[in-house]
Coordinates of C-alpha atoms and ligand atoms in Angstrom, one line a residue:
Chain A
X18 CA 0.2 0.4 0.1
X19 CA 1.6 3.5 -1.0
X20 CA 2.1 6.1 1.6
X21 CA 1.7 9.8 0.1
X22 CA 2.5 12.8 2.7
X23 CA 1.1 16.6 1.6
X24 CA 3.2 19.3 3.7
X25 CA 1.0 22.0 4.6
X26 CA 1.5 25.4 5.6
X27 CA -1.2 27.4 8.3
X28 CA -0.7 31.0 6.6
X29 CA -2.7 34.9 7.9
X30 CA -5.4 34.9 5.3
X31 CA -3.5 37.8 2.9
X32 CA -6.9 39.8 2.5
X33 CA -7.3 40.9 5.5
X34 CA -4.1 42.6 6.0
X35 CA -4.4 46.3 6.1
X36 CA -2.0 49.1 5.7
X37 CA -1.6 50.9 9.0
X38 CA -1.0 54.4 9.1
X39 CA 2.3 54.5 8.7
X40 CA 2.8 52.0 6.0
X41 CA 2.5 49.4 8.3
X42 CA 1.5 46.0 8.1
X43 CA -2.4 45.3 10.2
X44 CA -2.2 42.1 11.1
X45 CA -4.9 42.8 14.2
X46 CA -8.1 41.4 12.1
X47 CA -6.6 38.7 10.4
X48 CA -7.6 35.1 9.8
X49 CA -6.0 31.8 9.3
X50 CA -6.5 29.5 6.4
X51 CA -4.2 26.6 4.9
X52 CA -2.7 27.9 2.2
X53 CA -4.1 28.3 -1.4
X54 CA -2.5 25.9 -3.2
X55 CA -0.8 23.7 -0.5
X56 CA -5.4 22.7 -0.6
X57 CA -4.2 21.1 -4.0
X58 CA -1.4 19.2 -2.7
X59 CA -3.9 17.6 0.0
X60 CA -6.8 17.1 -2.2
X61 CA -4.0 15.3 -4.7
X62 CA -3.3 13.2 -1.7
X63 CA -6.9 12.0 -0.8
X64 CA -7.2 11.3 -4.6
X65 CA -3.9 9.0 -4.9
X66 CA -5.3 7.5 -1.7
X67 CA -8.9 6.7 -3.2
X68 CA -7.3 6.0 -6.2
X69 CA -4.6 3.4 -5.1
X70 CA -5.3 2.6 -1.4
X71 CA -2.6 4.1 -0.2
X72 CA -1.9 5.9 3.3
X73 CA -2.2 10.1 3.4
X74 CA -0.5 11.7 5.6
X75 CA 0.0 15.3 6.4
X76 CA 2.8 17.2 7.7
X77 CA 2.9 20.6 8.6
X78 CA 5.4 22.9 10.9
X79 CA 4.0 26.2 12.5
X80 CA 2.8 28.0 15.4
X81 CA 0.8 25.7 18.3
X82 CA -1.6 28.1 16.7
X83 CA -1.8 26.0 13.3
X84 CA -3.6 23.4 15.0
X85 CA -6.7 24.5 13.4
X86 CA -5.1 23.8 10.1
X87 CA -4.2 20.0 10.9
X88 CA -8.3 19.5 11.5
X89 CA -9.3 20.6 8.9
X90 CA -6.3 18.8 6.6
X91 CA -7.9 15.8 8.1
X92 CA -11.1 16.7 8.0
X93 CA -10.4 16.5 3.7
X94 CA -10.1 13.2 3.8
X95 CA -6.4 13.2 5.2
X96 CA -5.9 9.7 7.2
X97 CA -2.9 11.4 9.7
X98 CA -1.2 14.2 10.4
X99 CA 2.4 15.1 11.8
X100 CA 2.5 18.6 13.8
X101 CA 5.4 20.0 14.3
X102 CA 4.4 23.4 17.0
X103 CA 6.3 25.7 18.4
X104 CA 6.1 29.6 19.1
X105 CA 9.1 30.5 16.9
X106 CA 8.4 28.4 14.1
X107 CA 5.6 31.5 12.9
X108 CA 8.9 32.8 11.0
X109 CA 11.2 30.5 9.3
X110 CA 12.9 30.8 6.3
X111 CA 12.4 27.9 3.7
X112 CA 15.7 26.7 4.5
X113 CA 14.4 25.5 8.2
X114 CA 11.0 24.7 7.2
X115 CA 12.7 22.2 4.9
X116 CA 15.1 20.7 7.6
X117 CA 12.8 19.8 10.1
X118 CA 10.1 18.6 7.7
X119 CA 13.3 16.2 6.3
X120 CA 14.1 15.7 10.2
X121 CA 11.1 14.5 11.0
X122 CA 9.9 12.4 7.9
X123 CA 13.1 10.5 7.7
X124 CA 13.2 9.9 11.9
X125 CA 9.2 9.2 12.1
X126 CA 7.8 7.9 9.1
X127 CA 9.3 4.5 7.8
X128 CA 8.4 4.6 4.0
X129 CA 6.8 6.8 2.0
X130 CA 6.1 6.7 -2.2
X131 CA 5.2 10.7 -3.0
X132 CA 5.8 14.2 -0.8
X133 CA 3.5 16.1 -1.9
X134 CA 3.9 20.2 -1.5
X135 CA 1.4 23.2 -3.3
X136 CA 3.7 25.3 -5.8
X137 CA 3.9 27.7 -3.1
X138 CA 3.0 29.1 0.0
X139 CA 0.0 31.8 0.4
X140 CA 1.8 33.9 2.7
X141 CA 5.9 34.2 1.1
X142 CA 5.7 32.5 -2.0
X143 CA 9.2 31.9 -1.6
X144 CA 8.4 28.6 -3.5
X145 CA 11.4 26.7 -2.2
X146 CA 10.2 24.0 0.6
X147 CA 9.7 21.2 -1.8
X148 CA 13.5 21.4 -4.0
X149 CA 14.9 21.9 -0.3
X150 CA 13.2 19.1 1.3
X151 CA 13.5 16.8 -2.2
X152 CA 17.6 17.3 -2.1
X153 CA 18.2 16.7 1.9
X154 CA 15.7 13.1 1.8
X155 CA 17.5 13.1 -1.8
X156 CA 15.0 12.1 -3.9
X157 CA 13.6 13.8 -7.0
X158 CA 11.9 17.0 -7.6
X159 CA 9.1 17.3 -9.8
X160 CA 7.6 21.2 -10.1
X161 CA 5.3 22.7 -11.3
X162 CA 2.7 19.4 -12.3
X163 CA -0.7 19.5 -13.3
X164 CA -1.2 16.0 -13.8
X165 CA 0.0 13.6 -12.0
X166 CA -0.5 9.3 -11.9
X167 CA 1.2 6.5 -10.2
X168 CA 2.9 3.3 -11.4
X169 CA 4.1 0.3 -10.1
X170 CA 7.0 2.2 -8.8
X171 CA 7.0 5.1 -10.6
X172 CA 4.8 8.4 -11.4
X173 CA 4.4 10.0 -14.5
X174 CA 3.6 13.4 -14.5
X175 CA 2.9 16.4 -16.5
X176 CA 5.0 19.5 -15.4
X177 CA 4.4 23.0 -16.7
X178 CA 8.0 24.4 -18.8
X179 CA 9.3 27.5 -20.3
X180 CA 7.7 26.2 -23.7
X181 CA 4.9 24.2 -22.9
X182 CA 4.7 21.5 -21.0
X183 CA 6.8 17.9 -20.2
X184 CA 5.5 14.5 -19.3
X185 CA 8.3 13.4 -17.0
X186 CA 8.7 9.9 -15.3
X187 CA 10.3 9.6 -12.0
X188 CA 11.4 6.3 -9.9
X189 CA 9.3 6.4 -6.1
X190 CA 9.8 8.1 -3.6
X191 CA 9.9 11.8 -5.3
X192 CA 8.6 14.7 -4.6
X193 CA 5.9 16.9 -6.1
X194 CA 5.0 20.2 -6.7
X195 CA 1.7 21.2 -7.6
X196 CA 0.0 23.8 -9.6
X197 CA -3.8 24.6 -8.5
X198 CA -5.5 23.2 -11.7
X199 CA -4.2 19.4 -10.7
X200 CA -7.5 19.8 -8.9
X201 CA -10.4 21.0 -7.1
X202 CA -10.2 20.5 -3.1
X203 CA -13.5 19.3 -1.5
X204 CA -15.0 21.0 0.8
X205 CA -15.2 19.1 3.6
X206 CA -19.0 18.5 5.4
X207 CA -20.0 18.5 9.0
X208 CA -19.7 14.6 9.1
X209 CA -15.9 15.0 7.9
X210 CA -14.9 17.9 10.2
X211 CA -16.5 15.3 13.1
X212 CA -14.4 12.5 12.2
X213 CA -11.4 14.9 12.1
X214 CA -11.4 14.8 15.9
X215 CA -11.0 11.0 15.8
X216 CA -7.6 10.6 13.7
X217 CA -4.6 10.1 15.0
X218 CA -2.4 13.6 15.0
X219 CA 1.9 13.0 16.3
X220 CA 2.1 16.0 18.0
X221 CA 6.4 17.1 17.8
X222 CA 7.6 19.9 19.8
X223 CA 10.8 22.0 19.7
X224 CA 13.1 19.5 22.0
X225 CA 12.3 16.8 19.9
X226 CA 14.6 18.1 16.8
X227 CA 18.1 18.8 16.4
X228 CA 18.9 22.7 17.2
X229 CA 17.4 25.0 14.3
X230 CA 19.0 26.1 11.5
X231 CA 19.9 29.6 10.8
X232 CA 18.3 31.8 7.9
X233 CA 19.8 31.9 5.1
X234 CA 17.5 35.2 4.1
X235 CA 17.1 37.6 6.8
X236 CA 14.1 39.6 6.0
X237 CA 14.7 43.4 7.4
X238 CA 11.8 45.0 6.7
X239 CA 7.7 44.0 5.6
X240 CA 5.8 47.5 4.2
X241 CA 2.1 47.4 3.1
X242 CA 2.1 47.9 -0.7
X243 CA -1.4 49.0 -1.1
X244 CA -2.5 51.4 -3.1
X245 CA -4.6 54.7 -3.2
X246 CA -7.2 54.9 -6.1
X247 CA -10.4 57.5 -6.4
X248 CA -12.8 53.7 -5.6
X249 CA -14.7 56.6 -7.4
X250 CA -19.1 54.6 -8.7
X251 CA -21.4 54.0 -11.1
X252 CA -24.3 52.6 -11.8
X253 CA -25.3 50.8 -14.9
X254 CA -28.3 53.1 -16.7
X255 CA -27.0 55.0 -19.9
X256 CA -26.4 58.5 -18.2
X257 CA -24.3 56.6 -16.0
X258 CA -22.2 54.9 -18.5
X259 CA -21.7 58.4 -20.4
X260 CA -20.4 59.6 -17.7
X261 CA -18.0 56.4 -16.7
X262 CA -16.8 56.5 -20.8
X263 CA -16.6 60.8 -20.6
X264 CA -14.3 59.7 -17.3
X265 CA -12.0 57.6 -18.8
X266 CA -11.7 60.4 -21.6
X267 CA -11.2 63.2 -19.4
X268 CA -8.5 61.4 -18.2
X269 CA -6.9 60.6 -21.7
X270 CA -6.6 56.9 -21.4
X271 CA -9.3 55.8 -24.4
X272 CA -9.8 57.8 -27.5
Chain B
X21 CA 37.2 34.3 -6.5
X22 CA 34.1 36.3 -6.7
X23 CA 32.0 37.7 -9.5
X24 CA 27.8 38.3 -10.4
X25 CA 26.5 35.0 -12.2
X26 CA 23.9 35.2 -14.3
X27 CA 22.5 31.7 -15.6
X28 CA 20.0 31.7 -18.9
X29 CA 18.6 29.9 -21.8
X30 CA 16.8 32.6 -23.2
X31 CA 18.5 35.4 -25.6
X32 CA 16.7 38.1 -24.1
X33 CA 16.1 36.6 -20.3
X34 CA 20.0 36.8 -20.2
X35 CA 20.8 40.2 -21.9
X36 CA 17.4 41.5 -19.5
X37 CA 19.7 39.7 -16.2
X38 CA 23.2 40.6 -17.8
X39 CA 21.8 44.3 -17.8
X40 CA 21.5 44.2 -14.2
X41 CA 24.1 41.8 -13.6
X42 CA 26.8 43.9 -15.3
X43 CA 25.6 46.8 -12.8
X44 CA 25.8 45.4 -9.4
X45 CA 29.4 43.7 -10.8
X46 CA 30.4 47.4 -11.2
X47 CA 29.2 48.6 -8.3
X48 CA 30.9 45.8 -6.6
X49 CA 34.2 45.2 -8.2
X50 CA 33.9 42.2 -9.4
X51 CA 33.7 40.4 -12.8
X52 CA 29.9 39.5 -14.2
X53 CA 30.2 35.5 -16.1
X54 CA 26.9 34.5 -17.6
X55 CA 25.9 30.6 -17.3
X56 CA 24.6 29.4 -20.5
X57 CA 22.8 26.4 -22.4
X58 CA 25.2 25.1 -25.4
X59 CA 24.8 28.3 -27.9
X60 CA 28.1 29.4 -29.2
X61 CA 26.6 32.5 -31.0
X62 CA 24.6 33.9 -28.1
X63 CA 27.9 33.3 -26.1
X64 CA 29.4 36.5 -28.1
X65 CA 26.0 38.1 -27.6
X66 CA 26.6 38.0 -24.3
X67 CA 30.2 39.0 -24.4
X68 CA 29.3 42.1 -26.3
X69 CA 26.7 42.6 -24.0
X70 CA 28.9 43.0 -20.7
X71 CA 29.7 39.7 -20.2
X72 CA 33.6 38.7 -18.8
X73 CA 33.0 35.5 -19.5
X74 CA 30.6 33.0 -20.3
X75 CA 30.4 29.3 -19.4
X76 CA 28.7 27.2 -22.2
X77 CA 26.9 23.9 -20.9
X78 CA 27.4 20.8 -23.6
X79 CA 23.4 20.1 -24.9
X80 CA 21.6 17.3 -23.3
X81 CA 20.9 13.7 -24.7
X82 CA 16.5 13.4 -25.7
X83 CA 15.1 12.3 -22.9
X84 CA 17.6 14.2 -20.2
X85 CA 15.9 16.8 -18.1
X86 CA 17.4 20.9 -17.6
X87 CA 18.0 19.3 -13.9
X88 CA 20.4 17.3 -15.2
X89 CA 22.8 20.3 -15.6
X90 CA 21.9 21.3 -11.5
X91 CA 25.4 19.1 -10.4
X92 CA 27.8 20.8 -12.8
X93 CA 26.2 23.8 -12.5
X94 CA 26.7 23.6 -8.5
X95 CA 30.6 22.4 -9.6
X96 CA 31.2 25.4 -11.3
X97 CA 29.6 27.8 -8.5
X98 CA 31.7 25.7 -5.4
X99 CA 35.3 26.5 -7.8
X100 CA 34.4 30.0 -9.0
X101 CA 32.9 31.1 -5.8
X102 CA 30.2 34.3 -7.0
X103 CA 28.7 36.5 -4.5
X104 CA 25.4 36.4 -6.3
X105 CA 23.4 34.4 -9.5
X106 CA 21.0 35.2 -11.1
X107 CA 18.1 33.8 -13.0
X108 CA 14.9 34.2 -14.6
X109 CA 11.9 33.7 -13.0
X110 CA 10.1 31.7 -15.2
X111 CA 8.8 28.3 -14.6
X112 CA 12.2 26.4 -15.7
X113 CA 14.4 29.2 -14.3
X114 CA 12.6 28.8 -10.4
X115 CA 12.9 25.4 -10.2
X116 CA 16.5 25.4 -11.5
X117 CA 17.0 28.0 -9.2
X118 CA 15.4 26.6 -6.0
X119 CA 17.5 23.3 -6.7
X120 CA 20.7 24.5 -7.1
X121 CA 20.0 26.9 -3.8
X122 CA 19.6 23.5 -2.2
X123 CA 22.2 21.9 -3.3
X124 CA 24.3 24.8 -2.3
X125 CA 22.6 25.4 0.7
X126 CA 22.3 29.1 0.4
X127 CA 19.6 31.9 0.1
X128 CA 17.2 32.1 -2.8
X129 CA 15.5 35.2 -3.0
X130 CA 12.5 34.2 -5.6
X131 CA 10.6 36.6 -8.0
X132 CA 13.2 39.1 -6.8
X133 CA 11.8 42.6 -8.1
X134 CA 14.8 45.7 -6.9
X135 CA 18.5 44.5 -6.1
X136 CA 21.0 47.4 -4.5
X137 CA 24.2 46.8 -3.1
X138 CA 24.9 48.9 -0.3
X139 CA 28.5 50.2 -0.8
X140 CA 29.1 50.7 2.9
X141 CA 27.8 47.4 4.5
X142 CA 28.7 45.7 1.9
X143 CA 25.2 43.7 2.0
X144 CA 23.2 43.0 -1.3
X145 CA 19.1 44.6 -0.3
X146 CA 16.7 42.8 -1.9
X147 CA 13.2 43.3 -2.5
X148 CA 9.9 41.1 -3.2
X149 CA 6.2 40.7 -3.0
X150 CA 5.0 39.0 -0.2
X151 CA 1.1 38.7 1.2
X152 CA 0.3 37.8 -2.4
X153 CA 2.0 41.4 -3.1
X154 CA -0.2 43.0 -0.2
X155 CA 3.5 43.9 1.0
X156 CA 6.8 44.5 0.0
X157 CA 9.8 41.9 1.7
X158 CA 13.4 43.2 2.2
X159 CA 15.6 40.5 2.4
X160 CA 19.2 40.0 2.4
X161 CA 21.0 36.6 1.9
X162 CA 23.0 35.3 4.9
X163 CA 25.3 32.8 2.7
X164 CA 27.1 33.2 -0.5
X165 CA 26.7 32.9 -3.1
X166 CA 23.4 35.1 -3.0
X167 CA 21.0 33.8 -5.3
X168 CA 17.5 35.3 -7.0
X169 CA 15.7 34.8 -9.8
X170 CA 13.9 38.0 -11.6
X171 CA 10.4 37.8 -13.5
X172 CA 11.0 38.4 -17.3
X173 CA 10.8 42.5 -17.9
X174 CA 11.7 43.6 -14.8
X175 CA 14.5 44.6 -16.3
X176 CA 15.1 46.1 -20.4
X177 CA 18.0 43.9 -21.8
X178 CA 21.9 45.4 -21.9
X179 CA 23.1 47.9 -24.0
X180 CA 25.6 46.5 -26.7
X181 CA 29.4 47.8 -26.7
X182 CA 31.9 46.6 -29.4
X183 CA 34.7 45.6 -28.8
X184 CA 34.2 44.2 -25.7
X185 CA 36.4 41.2 -24.8
X186 CA 35.7 38.0 -22.7
X187 CA 36.2 34.1 -22.3
X188 CA 34.4 31.3 -24.0
X189 CA 34.5 28.1 -22.6
X190 CA 32.8 24.8 -22.0
X191 CA 31.8 23.0 -19.2
X192 CA 32.4 19.5 -18.9
X193 CA 28.7 17.2 -19.7
X194 CA 25.6 16.9 -17.9
X195 CA 25.1 13.8 -15.7
X196 CA 22.3 11.8 -16.1
X197 CA 19.0 12.6 -14.1
X198 CA 16.7 10.0 -12.4
X199 CA 13.7 11.6 -13.6
X200 CA 13.2 11.1 -17.8
X201 CA 11.6 13.8 -20.0
X202 CA 9.1 11.1 -22.0
X203 CA 7.1 14.0 -23.7
X204 CA 7.4 17.5 -24.5
X205 CA 4.4 19.2 -26.0
X206 CA 5.1 23.0 -26.9
X207 CA 2.6 25.0 -26.4
X208 CA 0.8 26.0 -29.8
X209 CA 1.4 29.5 -30.3
X210 CA 3.0 32.2 -28.4
X211 CA 0.0 34.8 -27.2
X212 CA 0.8 38.4 -28.2
X213 CA 2.8 40.2 -25.4
X214 CA 1.1 42.5 -22.6
X215 CA 2.5 44.5 -20.6
X216 CA 3.6 47.1 -22.9
X217 CA 0.1 47.9 -24.0
X218 CA -1.2 50.8 -23.4
X219 CA -4.6 49.5 -23.0
X220 CA -5.2 46.4 -21.1
X221 CA -9.4 44.5 -20.7
X222 CA -8.9 41.8 -18.1
X223 CA -11.6 38.7 -17.8
X224 CA -12.1 37.2 -14.8
X225 CA -14.4 34.4 -13.2
X226 CA -16.8 36.3 -13.8
X227 CA -17.2 35.4 -17.5
X228 CA -19.4 32.6 -17.7
X229 CA -18.5 30.7 -20.9
X230 CA -15.7 30.8 -23.3
X231 CA -17.9 31.5 -26.4
X232 CA -18.1 34.9 -23.9
X233 CA -15.1 35.8 -24.3
X234 CA -16.0 37.5 -27.8
X235 CA -17.8 40.2 -26.0
X236 CA -14.2 40.8 -23.9
X237 CA -12.9 40.8 -27.7
X238 CA -15.4 43.7 -28.8
X239 CA -14.7 45.9 -26.2
X240 CA -11.4 45.3 -26.7
X241 CA -11.6 46.7 -29.9
X242 CA -13.6 49.3 -29.0
X243 CA -10.8 50.9 -26.5
X244 CA -8.1 49.7 -28.8
X245 CA -6.8 47.3 -25.9
X246 CA -5.6 44.0 -25.2
X247 CA -7.1 40.7 -23.6
X248 CA -5.6 39.8 -20.9
X249 CA -7.1 37.6 -17.8
X250 CA -6.9 36.0 -13.9
X251 CA -5.7 33.4 -12.9
X252 CA -8.3 30.7 -13.3
X253 CA -9.4 32.3 -16.5
X254 CA -5.6 31.1 -18.1
X255 CA -4.9 28.0 -15.8
X256 CA -8.0 26.8 -14.0
X257 CA -10.2 26.9 -17.1
X258 CA -7.5 27.0 -19.9
X259 CA -9.9 30.0 -22.1
X260 CA -6.3 32.4 -22.5
X261 CA -2.6 31.4 -23.1
X262 CA -0.6 31.8 -19.8
X263 CA 1.3 34.7 -20.8
X264 CA -2.0 36.8 -21.0
X265 CA -2.2 36.6 -16.9
X266 CA -2.1 39.1 -15.0
X267 CA -0.7 38.9 -11.1
X268 CA 2.0 38.0 -8.6
X269 CA 2.2 34.3 -10.3
X270 CA 1.8 35.7 -14.2
X271 CA 2.9 39.3 -15.6
X272 CA 2.3 42.8 -14.5
X273 CA 1.0 45.0 -16.7
X274 CA 1.7 48.9 -16.7
X275 CA -1.5 50.2 -19.4
X276 CA -2.9 53.9 -19.1
X277 CA -6.0 51.6 -18.8
X278 CA -6.9 48.2 -17.5
X279 CA -10.3 48.0 -17.4
X280 CA -11.5 44.2 -15.5
X281 CA -15.0 42.7 -16.3
X282 CA -15.8 40.4 -13.5
X283 CA -12.8 40.4 -11.6
X284 CA -12.7 40.0 -8.0
X285 CA -9.4 41.8 -7.5
X286 CA -7.8 39.0 -5.0
X287 CA -4.4 40.9 -4.2
X288 CA -2.4 38.9 -6.2
X289 CA -4.5 39.6 -9.1
X290 CA -4.1 43.3 -8.4
X291 CA -0.7 43.6 -7.8
X292 CA -0.1 42.9 -10.8
X293 CA -1.5 46.6 -12.0
X294 CA -0.3 48.5 -9.4
X295 CA 1.9 50.1 -12.5
X296 CA -1.5 51.5 -14.4
X297 CA -2.5 55.2 -14.9
X298 CA -6.0 54.7 -14.4
X299 CA -8.2 51.3 -13.0
X300 CA -11.6 51.0 -14.3
X301 CA -13.9 47.6 -13.0
X302 CA -17.0 46.3 -13.7
X303 CA -18.5 43.4 -11.1
X304 CA -22.0 43.0 -9.8
X305 CA -21.2 42.5 -6.3
X306 CA -20.9 46.1 -5.1
X307 CA -18.2 44.7 -2.0
X308 CA -15.7 42.8 -4.3
X309 CA -12.5 44.2 -3.2
X310 CA -11.9 45.6 -7.1
X311 CA -13.4 48.4 -6.1
X312 CA -11.7 49.4 -3.1
X313 CA -8.3 49.1 -6.0
X314 CA -9.9 51.1 -8.6
X315 CA -10.3 54.7 -10.1
X316 CA -13.7 53.6 -11.4
X317 CA -16.0 50.8 -10.6
X318 CA -19.8 50.2 -12.2
X319 CA -21.8 47.9 -10.0
X320 CA -23.2 46.0 -12.8
X321 CA -23.8 42.4 -14.1
X322 CA -21.3 42.4 -17.5
X323 CA -23.6 40.5 -19.4
X324 CA -25.7 44.4 -19.2
X325 CA -23.1 46.4 -19.0
X326 CA -20.5 45.4 -21.7
X327 CA -22.9 45.7 -25.0
X328 CA -23.7 49.4 -23.4
X329 CA -20.0 50.4 -22.8
X330 CA -19.2 48.9 -26.1
X331 CA -22.2 50.9 -27.9
X332 CA -20.9 54.5 -25.5
X333 CA -17.5 53.7 -27.2
X334 CA -18.6 53.7 -30.6
X335 CA -20.7 57.2 -30.6
Ligands
FAD27 C1 -0.1 32.5 -4.2 C2 -1.0 32.8 -5.3 C3 -0.7 33.9 -6.1 C4 -1.9 33.7 -7.1 N1 -1.3 34.3 -8.3 C5 -2.3 35.2 -9.3 C6 -2.4 35.8 -10.2 O1 -0.7 36.4 -10.6 N2 -3.4 36.1 -10.9 C7 -4.3 36.6 -11.3 O2 -5.7 36.7 -11.7 N3 -4.7 35.4 -9.6 C8 -3.6 34.8 -8.6 N4 -3.6 34.1 -7.8 C9 -5.5 34.0 -7.4 C10 -6.3 34.9 -7.0 O3 -5.7 35.0 -5.2 C11 -7.6 34.6 -7.0 O4 -8.3 33.8 -6.9 C12 -7.9 35.4 -8.4 O5 -7.7 36.3 -8.9 C13 -9.3 35.5 -8.8 O6 -9.8 35.2 -10.4 P1 -10.6 36.0 -10.8 O7 -11.1 37.5 -10.1 O8 -11.4 36.1 -12.3 O9 -12.0 34.7 -10.0 P2 -13.0 35.2 -8.9 O10 -12.4 35.9 -7.9 O11 -14.3 33.9 -8.6 O12 -14.5 36.5 -9.4 C14 -15.4 35.9 -10.2 C15 -15.8 38.1 -10.0 O13 -16.6 38.3 -11.0 C16 -18.0 38.7 -10.5 N5 -18.9 38.0 -11.4 C17 -19.3 37.0 -11.3 N6 -20.8 37.2 -12.2 C18 -20.5 38.4 -13.2 C19 -21.2 39.4 -13.8 N7 -22.4 38.4 -14.5 N8 -21.2 40.4 -14.0 C20 -19.7 40.8 -13.2 N9 -19.5 40.1 -12.3 C21 -19.7 39.3 -12.4 C22 -17.8 38.0 -8.9 O14 -18.6 39.1 -8.5 C23 -16.9 38.1 -8.5 O15 -16.4 38.6 -7.9 C24 -3.1 34.0 -6.6 C25 -3.2 33.3 -5.3 C26 -2.3 32.7 -4.7 C27 -2.4 32.1 -3.4

């Protein structure tokens, strides 16, 4: 029975970030979510499980608050989860996250066939945890995949490259990062959410891990980039449409 | 050893990278080198556009993927010890950069939009977008070499200068990769480049059917504009080519007028239009975020509004 691992990140929902008075970021009313494309990774793990009887495992590194995300992942059809949590894990760089994942996958998950990651996290979108994890584990990495299937001891993937698409074969185990068009993530129902509470989660704390590596990329500032626009509204009757077109002409942006 | 390296397989992209690469090399008092994929003619071109040295990677066997070049590149980087390595933020460039950074165990700044060299502290300060484009993140790499991927068209191509001299040499043959390419499907045709278009009509998921693109095209024609789209239209529905996807994971546009129809205006999309002079939108949801990012917004059904706009524009 194959084992498929989906890695995900519990991230700030960027739609709730506001611009602070001095151009700083106002996180005071934010909500959290599983990163957009990580939901595709989770869905693909569950899809492979349904197609081949695989076991689907989810792994995440994050703050203790990410427990909600673990439950969310389990309610999406994942069988069991590994939750690596510490209050200092909110600002790891991709190399640190990849090293922690490597350590946990290597020491706790005896056998696996495929590791799935989203093409990038919704917050920092550095698009590197997958390739770095594959390199550390010494397994092939296939990025930007839009179609995936498992054969006996290899996988077949269609990946996006500059000129179009390449169809790739890779021996297992292998790591795959997925694009949003690979599937449509399901929306868990009430029953799924109830079931999620009964599924096993292994919690791993910082003390269980070797000392944290230094970040390779250091953030020196984060400022808001929100732009100010005049936000004028128009209706749909003839006069309003004429006023709208008139406004564009007045700005000199159309002939 | 030191230097600024650019790694690229396409002519235009290598000349763009050489532009910023050469500027930084001059400021840092070092040389610029280009690592290219087996094209001699292109190598001479890079020399006249600012490369002091060109390293050529031999061609790949048929089913070998680009990745099989990683070991040779990593070896060369360990020997040459560059200060900075730049690649283009295209799908392949991003993949190669991430694998190379992982192999060298160094930092990589993805989709970097600006790089400055601070002469006082002798550090490279780089900028990129975070939180879907809601934030600008300034970063520094703490290991050597620093690495970055740069979106195509962030910089102009370098200017050629006659009489420039450079050393061209071949690198060892690529190794064999565990992954194999069993088929290559080349895109039917390259879409028109809209990054310089004066007017862009952008189609969003508010469009119900592919056939309805006709009304977007008619509108584009009425304003002498080009068609662009949101990511779901290009990548989930495949109604339009990926090159027309505007935003964080697509392209940046800077038209005089951006007109979004049926576009919700999530930050990842809006970040691609921030340099538009005027942003206008048609959306039936008065609470759609696009209205907060627009100068002029019509709250209404696009199927009602667009035909009216077309006839008004024709007056
Ligand atoms: C890391 C990351 C990177 C991303 N990069 C990009 C990117 O580069 N580009 C990009 O576009 N997106 C990107 N996205 C996706 C982005 O978050 C949005 O999901 C996407 O832009 C939404 O596209 P849309 O507006 O077409 O669709 P929707 O959000 O579904 O919006 C459709 C809109 O149409 C309106 N509508 C429906 N029917 C009608 C009608 N009849 N008349 C008028 N209005 C109507 C609705 O009110 C709605 O506002 C990215 C997401 C992530 C997480």
